[in-house]
Coordinates of C-alpha atoms in Angstrom, one line a residue:
M1 CA 63.2 -9.2 11.8
L2 CA 62.9 -5.5 12.3
Q3 CA 62.6 -4.0 15.8
I4 CA 61.2 -0.5 16.3
V5 CA 60.5 1.7 19.3
T6 CA 57.9 4.4 18.6
N7 CA 55.6 6.8 20.4
A8 CA 52.9 6.1 17.8
T9 CA 52.1 9.8 17.3
Q10 CA 52.5 9.4 13.5
W11 CA 51.2 6.6 11.3
N12 CA 50.4 6.5 7.6
D13 CA 50.1 4.2 4.6
R14 CA 53.8 4.7 3.7
W15 CA 54.9 3.2 7.0
A16 CA 52.3 0.4 6.7
T17 CA 53.6 -0.5 3.2
A18 CA 57.2 -0.4 4.3
L19 CA 56.7 -2.7 7.3
K20 CA 54.8 -5.2 5.2
K21 CA 58.2 -6.0 3.5
F22 CA 59.6 -7.6 6.6
K23 CA 58.8 -11.1 7.7
L24 CA 58.5 -10.1 11.4
V25 CA 58.3 -6.6 13.0
R26 CA 58.6 -6.3 16.8
I27 CA 57.3 -2.9 18.0
M28 CA 57.7 -1.4 21.4
F29 CA 55.5 1.6 22.2
S30 CA 56.9 4.5 24.3
V31 CA 53.8 6.0 25.9
D32 CA 54.3 8.2 29.0
A33 CA 50.6 8.1 30.0
T34 CA 47.1 7.9 28.7
E35 CA 44.2 10.3 28.1
D36 CA 44.4 13.8 29.8
L37 CA 47.9 13.2 31.3
Y38 CA 49.2 12.0 27.9
E39 CA 47.9 15.2 26.3
Y40 CA 49.6 17.3 29.1
I41 CA 52.9 15.5 28.8
R42 CA 53.0 15.2 25.0
Y43 CA 51.3 18.5 24.1
P44 CA 50.1 19.0 21.4
G45 CA 49.5 15.3 21.1
V46 CA 46.0 13.9 21.1
W47 CA 45.5 10.6 23.0
S48 CA 42.7 9.4 20.7
V49 CA 44.9 9.7 17.7
T50 CA 47.8 7.9 19.3
D51 CA 45.5 5.2 20.6
S52 CA 44.1 4.7 17.1
N53 CA 47.6 4.6 15.6
I54 CA 48.6 1.8 18.1
D55 CA 45.5 -0.2 17.0
K56 CA 46.3 0.3 13.4
I57 CA 50.0 -0.7 13.9
I58 CA 49.3 -3.9 15.8
A59 CA 46.7 -5.0 13.2
G60 CA 49.4 -5.9 10.8
D61 CA 49.8 -9.6 10.2
N62 CA 53.6 -9.5 10.7
I63 CA 53.6 -7.2 13.7
K64 CA 54.2 -8.4 17.2
P65 CA 53.9 -5.8 20.0

């Protein structure tokens, strides 16, 4: 089992491929806020990108948020 804490600002195929090698991946997301407040706190972060990344990450068969 692999445990990861991430703010989900970055996600790509390389990460997805690497995580598929583990039987179980437990992910904890560190998100300070959502929408406008998120973008203020995490400038230059974009909430829609982070939200989309979270959806992509938890879609993995071996991923448990």
